[in-house]
């Protein structure tokens, strides 16, 4: 591993510990020019080098270079809060990303970043550095540790950290034991919403949300922000999160989330996160039940908005949907058509730099998070930071996240409902039929079409984020939902005499709501969960297709979610950059129910010539395995169809139930699959 790669890793290790402090068990010392040290240390630079440099085995020398003017970054204080939902702070981060990406080579970028690291807000710096490393082609061998590694207090109860430090300091490496993270410890069982804590507070789920926004930042250079179908991915990824959450509610016999469409009504759900905001070294504020949103007037936090401002933005967005076009800043009409309309809307609602008219349509999604995130102290009267809804790493823990995004998805669905139902030509695949389709657990003698979920205990190494803490492995054990590995078997008949190519699309859809009422397809389509999508070649006659669950186009494996990144395990490091984007594999299936939860397993083979966007891609290389939610790196999204096809639009009037829909097309299959939850805990081997 080169000194440049090691240097970048040191920048991301123990992010609030001075850079000159030796890293990796004291073996690596960053030799900085004295003027690069923070002012506090410049007059003792020689003593620092003599003390710390003498014990380190390896020195990385940082050469002085011409530095950008970082004065703009002062608007985010080093020891203050940083919030990407606040427009001015997001803009500051965008400038920092541009400054890092704009350096001529990795060595210069390392030098500039080494100067900035201990001067700027650590959360903003680590975010900007991660975005720059992910998007520069010449830093492709540098892995980006997850925020769990860098800022573990945002994911794990801080009450555990004294125990973790004690274990690390008092016990030699190799003899340390894991510290147990309490399971679902943020509220008692008397709170009905606590039944869903295993989903909302799952570490992998929250890492997915953070990493998706890392790959798809709202601001920065155009080559960073302007990715293919970025706005549509924002819509679809969040739609799938909302669908998955509501399916979990059905599994727990709980009603759908109530969309947060009236910002003036009390919010009945309380939430007390019991997490530490690592920027302020304070716990995130909680929210009591039945609190009411108001304005937010915190200019020092770049957070100023009113309910009226959001209502005005929402009204203009709905007006655009009803009229079928959005108004660009120059007055031209941008059509919200069936091909690109959802992409335009996604960028407009999220308020990325790709929005066609920020001054007119405003900043609905981000300011919605701001309004909820500061509900406890809207005027900064009590000097409290934002709540968990105020940032990507923690927002999904709050029940209000799903209510707000259910409402946002309702807005997107207004556009989808205006589009005509898919016709027979768009849905059929002449000459191709699914003869049989089943799903089965791959271990032991399992019944067909019955899937199994259970609890699993997993260890994660938090040593990288313990500033001034013990070196080496410091491990915590947490409990999460898991599913037994399974596989699909699909028998497809190609009636033609020629080779065909098709796209297999697999979705899981709840059949019944929380009250046991069967869902009509027009309702069910909003809660279908994508499980997989892949391309197959179909030779004439019978084709037997086997697809394993761990090959899903939605998920990334455990190792890419939780593996610790440091200088000792750099092999295959490319897999830990863009490739960290993806839904965690252990959350692929809903929890199910102890009595068994029935689902429609929908499988469709569509005609690849109608799906292809260019040359084929290999899903097994270059981070392509989780493209359904994350797209492809430096490539077009590998499917011409709308994301969520064929369920993104309303069904035709004759398709009341899933059976009606599938029964009209030989290239579709509907199987009832049961997800059985067993309340046992199994340790990961």
PDB file of N, CA and C in Angstrom, residues 215-293:
ATOM      1  N   UNK A 215     -23.053   8.901  -2.110  1.00  0.00           N
ATOM      2  CA  UNK A 215     -22.881   8.642  -3.536  1.00  0.00           C
ATOM      3  C   UNK A 215     -23.682   9.634  -4.372  1.00  0.00           C
ATOM      4  N   UNK A 216     -24.801  10.106  -3.835  1.00  0.00           N
ATOM      5  CA  UNK A 216     -25.669  11.045  -4.549  1.00  0.00           C
ATOM      6  C   UNK A 216     -25.819  12.350  -3.755  1.00  0.00           C
ATOM      7  N   UNK A 217     -24.720  13.122  -3.613  1.00  0.00           N
ATOM      8  CA  UNK A 217     -24.817  14.390  -2.872  1.00  0.00           C
ATOM      9  C   UNK A 217     -25.673  15.405  -3.622  1.00  0.00           C
ATOM     10  N   UNK A 218     -26.229  16.364  -2.872  1.00  0.00           N
ATOM     11  CA  UNK A 218     -27.089  17.373  -3.481  1.00  0.00           C
ATOM     12  C   UNK A 218     -26.292  18.506  -4.118  1.00  0.00           C
ATOM     13  N   UNK A 219     -25.092  18.755  -3.606  1.00  0.00           N
ATOM     14  CA  UNK A 219     -24.283  19.856  -4.131  1.00  0.00           C
ATOM     15  C   UNK A 219     -22.850  19.399  -4.308  1.00  0.00           C
ATOM     16  N   UNK A 220     -22.156  20.101  -5.207  1.00  0.00           N
ATOM     17  CA  UNK A 220     -20.778  19.795  -5.537  1.00  0.00           C
ATOM     18  C   UNK A 220     -20.569  20.004  -7.024  1.00  0.00           C
ATOM     19  N   UNK A 221     -19.414  19.632  -7.547  1.00  0.00           N
ATOM     20  CA  UNK A 221     -19.175  19.746  -8.991  1.00  0.00           C
ATOM     21  C   UNK A 221     -20.204  18.944  -9.778  1.00  0.00           C
ATOM     22  N   UNK A 222     -20.496  19.357 -10.998  1.00  0.00           N
ATOM     23  CA  UNK A 222     -21.532  18.716 -11.800  1.00  0.00           C
ATOM     24  C   UNK A 222     -21.236  17.243 -12.019  1.00  0.00           C
ATOM     25  N   UNK A 223     -19.962  16.879 -12.163  1.00  0.00           N
ATOM     26  CA  UNK A 223     -19.647  15.472 -12.405  1.00  0.00           C
ATOM     27  C   UNK A 223     -19.944  14.608 -11.170  1.00  0.00           C
ATOM     28  N   UNK A 224     -20.091  15.248 -10.008  1.00  0.00           N
ATOM     29  CA  UNK A 224     -20.432  14.535  -8.781  1.00  0.00           C
ATOM     30  C   UNK A 224     -21.943  14.439  -8.614  1.00  0.00           C
ATOM     31  N   UNK A 225     -22.642  15.523  -8.896  1.00  0.00           N
ATOM     32  CA  UNK A 225     -24.085  15.590  -8.648  1.00  0.00           C
ATOM     33  C   UNK A 225     -24.892  15.050  -9.825  1.00  0.00           C
ATOM     34  N   UNK A 226     -24.442  15.341 -11.051  1.00  0.00           N
ATOM     35  CA  UNK A 226     -25.254  15.082 -12.239  1.00  0.00           C
ATOM     36  C   UNK A 226     -25.204  13.655 -12.736  1.00  0.00           C
ATOM     37  N   UNK A 227     -25.606  12.710 -11.905  1.00  0.00           N
ATOM     38  CA  UNK A 227     -25.592  11.307 -12.315  1.00  0.00           C
ATOM     39  C   UNK A 227     -26.893  10.940 -13.036  1.00  0.00           C
ATOM     40  N   UNK A 228     -26.804   9.865 -13.819  1.00  0.00           N
ATOM     41  CA  UNK A 228     -27.941   9.417 -14.613  1.00  0.00           C
ATOM     42  C   UNK A 228     -29.134   9.089 -13.718  1.00  0.00           C
ATOM     43  N   UNK A 229     -30.281   9.695 -14.028  1.00  0.00           N
ATOM     44  CA  UNK A 229     -31.561   9.432 -13.354  1.00  0.00           C
ATOM     45  C   UNK A 229     -31.452   9.610 -11.845  1.00  0.00           C
ATOM     46  N   UNK A 230     -30.700  10.612 -11.445  1.00  0.00           N
ATOM     47  CA  UNK A 230     -30.477  10.864 -10.020  1.00  0.00           C
ATOM     48  C   UNK A 230     -31.778  11.166  -9.283  1.00  0.00           C
ATOM     49  N   UNK A 231     -32.614  12.040  -9.881  1.00  0.00           N
ATOM     50  CA  UNK A 231     -33.868  12.394  -9.233  1.00  0.00           C
ATOM     51  C   UNK A 231     -34.810  11.218  -9.101  1.00  0.00           C
ATOM     52  N   UNK A 232     -34.836  10.355 -10.129  1.00  0.00           N
ATOM     53  CA  UNK A 232     -35.694   9.177 -10.059  1.00  0.00           C
ATOM     54  C   UNK A 232     -35.195   8.207  -8.995  1.00  0.00           C
ATOM     55  N   UNK A 233     -33.878   8.087  -8.850  1.00  0.00           N
ATOM     56  CA  UNK A 233     -33.334   7.227  -7.801  1.00  0.00           C
ATOM     57  C   UNK A 233     -33.705   7.742  -6.413  1.00  0.00           C
ATOM     58  N   UNK A 234     -33.694   9.080  -6.238  1.00  0.00           N
ATOM     59  CA  UNK A 234     -34.123   9.648  -4.958  1.00  0.00           C
ATOM     60  C   UNK A 234     -35.559   9.219  -4.659  1.00  0.00           C
ATOM     61  N   UNK A 235     -36.423   9.356  -5.655  1.00  0.00           N
ATOM     62  CA  UNK A 235     -37.821   8.936  -5.487  1.00  0.00           C
ATOM     63  C   UNK A 235     -37.910   7.449  -5.188  1.00  0.00           C
ATOM     64  N   UNK A 236     -37.244   6.601  -5.981  1.00  0.00           N
ATOM     65  CA  UNK A 236     -37.467   5.166  -5.884  1.00  0.00           C
ATOM     66  C   UNK A 236     -36.841   4.566  -4.632  1.00  0.00           C
ATOM     67  N   UNK A 237     -35.629   4.999  -4.294  1.00  0.00           N
ATOM     68  CA  UNK A 237     -34.984   4.462  -3.099  1.00  0.00           C
ATOM     69  C   UNK A 237     -35.827   4.772  -1.866  1.00  0.00           C
ATOM     70  N   UNK A 238     -36.330   6.005  -1.769  1.00  0.00           N
ATOM     71  CA  UNK A 238     -37.149   6.361  -0.609  1.00  0.00           C
ATOM     72  C   UNK A 238     -38.530   5.705  -0.674  1.00  0.00           C
ATOM     73  N   UNK A 239     -39.060   5.495  -1.866  1.00  0.00           N
ATOM     74  CA  UNK A 239     -40.331   4.757  -1.970  1.00  0.00           C
ATOM     75  C   UNK A 239     -40.150   3.342  -1.437  1.00  0.00           C
ATOM     76  N   UNK A 240     -39.054   2.710  -1.779  1.00  0.00           N
ATOM     77  CA  UNK A 240     -38.820   1.353  -1.306  1.00  0.00           C
ATOM     78  C   UNK A 240     -38.632   1.309   0.207  1.00  0.00           C
ATOM     79  N   UNK A 241     -37.955   2.310   0.769  1.00  0.00           N
ATOM     80  CA  UNK A 241     -37.816   2.373   2.229  1.00  0.00           C
ATOM     81  C   UNK A 241     -39.195   2.478   2.878  1.00  0.00           C
ATOM     82  N   UNK A 242     -40.033   3.361   2.342  1.00  0.00           N
ATOM     83  CA  UNK A 242     -41.382   3.545   2.891  1.00  0.00           C
ATOM     84  C   UNK A 242     -42.200   2.273   2.747  1.00  0.00           C
ATOM     85  N   UNK A 243     -42.097   1.623   1.580  1.00  0.00           N
ATOM     86  CA  UNK A 243     -42.825   0.367   1.374  1.00  0.00           C
ATOM     87  C   UNK A 243     -42.356  -0.703   2.354  1.00  0.00           C
ATOM     88  N   UNK A 244     -41.054  -0.849   2.495  1.00  0.00           N
ATOM     89  CA  UNK A 244     -40.515  -1.856   3.403  1.00  0.00           C
ATOM     90  C   UNK A 244     -40.979  -1.610   4.837  1.00  0.00           C
ATOM     91  N   UNK A 245     -40.981  -0.370   5.251  1.00  0.00           N
ATOM     92  CA  UNK A 245     -41.398  -0.047   6.621  1.00  0.00           C
ATOM     93  C   UNK A 245     -42.871  -0.389   6.834  1.00  0.00           C
ATOM     94  N   UNK A 246     -43.710  -0.062   5.864  1.00  0.00           N
ATOM     95  CA  UNK A 246     -45.129  -0.370   6.005  1.00  0.00           C
ATOM     96  C   UNK A 246     -45.388  -1.873   5.973  1.00  0.00           C
ATOM     97  N   UNK A 247     -44.618  -2.605   5.189  1.00  0.00           N
ATOM     98  CA  UNK A 247     -44.744  -4.063   5.204  1.00  0.00           C
ATOM     99  C   UNK A 247     -44.382  -4.613   6.582  1.00  0.00           C
ATOM    100  N   UNK A 248     -43.335  -4.050   7.196  1.00  0.00           N
ATOM    101  CA  UNK A 248     -42.977  -4.465   8.556  1.00  0.00           C
ATOM    102  C   UNK A 248     -44.129  -4.180   9.526  1.00  0.00           C
ATOM    103  N   UNK A 249     -44.810  -3.074   9.326  1.00  0.00           N
ATOM    104  CA  UNK A 249     -45.958  -2.752  10.182  1.00  0.00           C
ATOM    105  C   UNK A 249     -47.054  -3.801  10.018  1.00  0.00           C
ATOM    106  N   UNK A 250     -47.310  -4.215   8.788  1.00  0.00           N
ATOM    107  CA  UNK A 250     -48.292  -5.278   8.564  1.00  0.00           C
ATOM    108  C   UNK A 250     -47.875  -6.556   9.299  1.00  0.00           C
ATOM    109  N   UNK A 251     -46.583  -6.883   9.222  1.00  0.00           N
ATOM    110  CA  UNK A 251     -46.090  -8.098   9.883  1.00  0.00           C
ATOM    111  C   UNK A 251     -46.296  -8.034  11.395  1.00  0.00           C
ATOM    112  N   UNK A 252     -46.273  -6.836  11.957  1.00  0.00           N
ATOM    113  CA  UNK A 252     -46.463  -6.652  13.393  1.00  0.00           C
ATOM    114  C   UNK A 252     -47.896  -6.267  13.748  1.00  0.00           C
ATOM    115  N   UNK A 253     -48.804  -6.461  12.768  1.00  0.00           N
ATOM    116  CA  UNK A 253     -50.231  -6.172  12.956  1.00  0.00           C
ATOM    117  C   UNK A 253     -50.458  -4.710  13.341  1.00  0.00           C
ATOM    118  N   UNK A 254     -49.704  -3.831  12.704  1.00  0.00           N
ATOM    119  CA  UNK A 254     -49.838  -2.396  12.937  1.00  0.00           C
ATOM    120  C   UNK A 254     -50.336  -1.724  11.668  1.00  0.00           C
ATOM    121  N   UNK A 255     -51.106  -0.654  11.789  1.00  0.00           N
ATOM    122  CA  UNK A 255     -51.645   0.013  10.600  1.00  0.00           C
ATOM    123  C   UNK A 255     -50.557   0.748   9.828  1.00  0.00           C
ATOM    124  N   UNK A 256     -50.901   1.154   8.612  1.00  0.00           N
ATOM    125  CA  UNK A 256     -49.989   1.955   7.797  1.00  0.00           C
ATOM    126  C   UNK A 256     -49.575   3.220   8.518  1.00  0.00           C
ATOM    127  N   UNK A 257     -48.409   3.729   8.160  1.00  0.00           N
ATOM    128  CA  UNK A 257     -48.031   5.055   8.642  1.00  0.00           C
ATOM    129  C   UNK A 257     -49.031   6.077   8.110  1.00  0.00           C
ATOM    130  N   UNK A 258     -49.345   7.056   8.919  1.00  0.00           N
ATOM    131  CA  UNK A 258     -50.226   8.140   8.501  1.00  0.00           C
ATOM    132  C   UNK A 258     -49.371   9.237   7.883  1.00  0.00           C
ATOM    133  N   UNK A 259     -49.539   9.528   6.600  1.00  0.00           N
ATOM    134  CA  UNK A 259     -48.674  10.531   5.952  1.00  0.00           C
ATOM    135  C   UNK A 259     -48.713  11.881   6.681  1.00  0.00           C
ATOM    136  N   UNK A 260     -47.560  12.477   6.860  1.00  0.00           N
ATOM    137  CA  UNK A 260     -47.456  13.768   7.551  1.00  0.00           C
ATOM    138  C   UNK A 260     -47.696  14.887   6.541  1.00  0.00           C
ATOM    139  N   UNK A 261     -48.944  15.005   6.087  1.00  0.00           N
ATOM    140  CA  UNK A 261     -49.258  15.984   5.051  1.00  0.00           C
ATOM    141  C   UNK A 261     -49.744  17.304   5.624  1.00  0.00           C
ATOM    142  N   UNK A 262     -50.196  17.288   6.874  1.00  0.00           N
ATOM    143  CA  UNK A 262     -50.614  18.525   7.538  1.00  0.00           C
ATOM    144  C   UNK A 262     -49.566  18.885   8.580  1.00  0.00           C
ATOM    145  N   UNK A 263     -48.728  19.857   8.261  1.00  0.00           N
ATOM    146  CA  UNK A 263     -47.625  20.224   9.142  1.00  0.00           C
ATOM    147  C   UNK A 263     -48.074  21.036  10.345  1.00  0.00           C
ATOM    148  N   UNK A 264     -49.367  21.320  10.431  1.00  0.00           N
ATOM    149  CA  UNK A 264     -49.885  22.123  11.543  1.00  0.00           C
ATOM    150  C   UNK A 264     -50.543  21.272  12.632  1.00  0.00           C
ATOM    151  N   UNK A 265     -50.661  19.980  12.397  1.00  0.00           N
ATOM    152  CA  UNK A 265     -51.250  19.098  13.399  1.00  0.00           C
ATOM    153  C   UNK A 265     -50.180  18.596  14.371  1.00  0.00           C
ATOM    154  N   UNK A 266     -50.563  18.291  15.605  1.00  0.00           N
ATOM    155  CA  UNK A 266     -49.594  17.704  16.548  1.00  0.00           C
ATOM    156  C   UNK A 266     -49.054  16.377  16.014  1.00  0.00           C
ATOM    157  N   UNK A 267     -47.801  16.081  16.353  1.00  0.00           N
ATOM    158  CA  UNK A 267     -47.171  14.815  15.986  1.00  0.00           C
ATOM    159  C   UNK A 267     -47.291  13.881  17.189  1.00  0.00           C
ATOM    160  N   UNK A 268     -48.145  12.857  17.111  1.00  0.00           N
ATOM    161  CA  UNK A 268     -48.378  12.028  18.305  1.00  0.00           C
ATOM    162  C   UNK A 268     -47.186  11.172  18.695  1.00  0.00           C
ATOM    163  N   UNK A 269     -46.323  10.812  17.724  1.00  0.00           N
ATOM    164  CA  UNK A 269     -45.200   9.915  18.021  1.00  0.00           C
ATOM    165  C   UNK A 269     -44.082  10.678  18.739  1.00  0.00           C
ATOM    166  N   UNK A 270     -43.677  10.153  19.872  1.00  0.00           N
ATOM    167  CA  UNK A 270     -42.496  10.679  20.565  1.00  0.00           C
ATOM    168  C   UNK A 270     -41.271   9.884  20.118  1.00  0.00           C
ATOM    169  N   UNK A 271     -40.091  10.483  20.296  1.00  0.00           N
ATOM    170  CA  UNK A 271     -38.875   9.714  20.036  1.00  0.00           C
ATOM    171  C   UNK A 271     -37.716  10.303  20.831  1.00  0.00           C
ATOM    172  N   UNK A 272     -37.043   9.429  21.586  1.00  0.00           N
ATOM    173  CA  UNK A 272     -35.881   9.804  22.388  1.00  0.00           C
ATOM    174  C   UNK A 272     -34.733   8.883  21.978  1.00  0.00           C
ATOM    175  N   UNK A 273     -33.787   9.375  21.181  1.00  0.00           N
ATOM    176  CA  UNK A 273     -32.843   8.488  20.478  1.00  0.00           C
ATOM    177  C   UNK A 273     -31.742   7.882  21.324  1.00  0.00           C
ATOM    178  N   UNK A 274     -31.321   8.560  22.404  1.00  0.00           N
ATOM    179  CA  UNK A 274     -30.228   8.038  23.244  1.00  0.00           C
ATOM    180  C   UNK A 274     -28.958   7.787  22.434  1.00  0.00           C
ATOM    181  N   UNK A 275     -28.621   8.772  21.615  1.00  0.00           N
ATOM    182  CA  UNK A 275     -27.392   8.739  20.827  1.00  0.00           C
ATOM    183  C   UNK A 275     -26.627  10.036  21.040  1.00  0.00           C
ATOM    184  N   UNK A 276     -25.341   9.984  20.778  1.00  0.00           N
ATOM    185  CA  UNK A 276     -24.485  11.155  20.917  1.00  0.00           C
ATOM    186  C   UNK A 276     -24.242  11.781  19.556  1.00  0.00           C
ATOM    187  N   UNK A 277     -24.467  13.104  19.464  1.00  0.00           N
ATOM    188  CA  UNK A 277     -24.075  13.855  18.275  1.00  0.00           C
ATOM    189  C   UNK A 277     -22.586  14.129  18.391  1.00  0.00           C
ATOM    190  N   UNK A 278     -21.800  13.438  17.592  1.00  0.00           N
ATOM    191  CA  UNK A 278     -20.347  13.508  17.742  1.00  0.00           C
ATOM    192  C   UNK A 278     -19.780  14.873  17.383  1.00  0.00           C
ATOM    193  N   UNK A 279     -20.548  15.724  16.684  1.00  0.00           N
ATOM    194  CA  UNK A 279     -20.059  17.073  16.379  1.00  0.00           C
ATOM    195  C   UNK A 279     -20.077  17.941  17.628  1.00  0.00           C
ATOM    196  N   UNK A 280     -21.114  17.792  18.461  1.00  0.00           N
ATOM    197  CA  UNK A 280     -21.278  18.639  19.636  1.00  0.00           C
ATOM    198  C   UNK A 280     -20.923  17.937  20.933  1.00  0.00           C
ATOM    199  N   UNK A 281     -20.714  16.617  20.864  1.00  0.00           N
ATOM    200  CA  UNK A 281     -20.469  15.809  22.056  1.00  0.00           C
ATOM    201  C   UNK A 281     -21.622  15.948  23.047  1.00  0.00           C
ATOM    202  N   UNK A 282     -22.826  16.030  22.500  1.00  0.00           N
ATOM    203  CA  UNK A 282     -24.040  16.059  23.301  1.00  0.00           C
ATOM    204  C   UNK A 282     -25.001  15.012  22.750  1.00  0.00           C
ATOM    205  N   UNK A 283     -25.930  14.595  23.586  1.00  0.00           N
ATOM    206  CA  UNK A 283     -26.930  13.669  23.089  1.00  0.00           C
ATOM    207  C   UNK A 283     -27.897  14.404  22.162  1.00  0.00           C
ATOM    208  N   UNK A 284     -28.417  13.661  21.168  1.00  0.00           N
ATOM    209  CA  UNK A 284     -29.444  14.234  20.310  1.00  0.00           C
ATOM    210  C   UNK A 284     -30.686  14.523  21.149  1.00  0.00           C
ATOM    211  N   UNK A 285     -31.308  15.685  20.962  1.00  0.00           N
ATOM    212  CA  UNK A 285     -32.533  15.979  21.718  1.00  0.00           C
ATOM    213  C   UNK A 285     -33.647  15.017  21.351  1.00  0.00           C
ATOM    214  N   UNK A 286     -34.528  14.767  22.300  1.00  0.00           N
ATOM    215  CA  UNK A 286     -35.697  13.947  22.054  1.00  0.00           C
ATOM    216  C   UNK A 286     -36.893  14.802  21.668  1.00  0.00           C
ATOM    217  N   UNK A 287     -37.975  14.131  21.332  1.00  0.00           N
ATOM    218  CA  UNK A 287     -39.229  14.827  21.002  1.00  0.00           C
ATOM    219  C   UNK A 287     -40.348  14.169  21.788  1.00  0.00           C
ATOM    220  N   UNK A 288     -41.065  14.977  22.578  1.00  0.00           N
ATOM    221  CA  UNK A 288     -42.183  14.455  23.350  1.00  0.00           C
ATOM    222  C   UNK A 288     -43.388  14.222  22.443  1.00  0.00           C
ATOM    223  N   UNK A 289     -44.350  13.473  22.941  1.00  0.00           N
ATOM    224  CA  UNK A 289     -45.565  13.198  22.169  1.00  0.00           C
ATOM    225  C   UNK A 289     -46.386  14.464  21.981  1.00  0.00           C
ATOM    226  N   UNK A 290     -47.031  14.552  20.823  1.00  0.00           N
ATOM    227  CA  UNK A 290     -47.988  15.622  20.493  1.00  0.00           C
ATOM    228  C   UNK A 290     -47.360  17.010  20.432  1.00  0.00           C
ATOM    229  N   UNK A 291     -46.079  17.072  20.094  1.00  0.00           N
ATOM    230  CA  UNK A 291     -45.475  18.381  19.852  1.00  0.00           C
ATOM    231  C   UNK A 291     -45.960  18.917  18.507  1.00  0.00           C
ATOM    232  N   UNK A 292     -45.921  20.249  18.373  1.00  0.00           N
ATOM    233  CA  UNK A 292     -46.450  20.908  17.184  1.00  0.00           C
ATOM    234  C   UNK A 292     -45.320  21.646  16.480  1.00  0.00           C
ATOM    235  N   UNK A 293     -45.250  21.475  15.155  1.00  0.00           N
ATOM    236  CA  UNK A 293     -44.259  22.203  14.363  1.00  0.00           C
ATOM    237  C   UNK A 293     -44.607  23.687  14.319  1.00  0.00           C
TER     238      UNK A 293
END
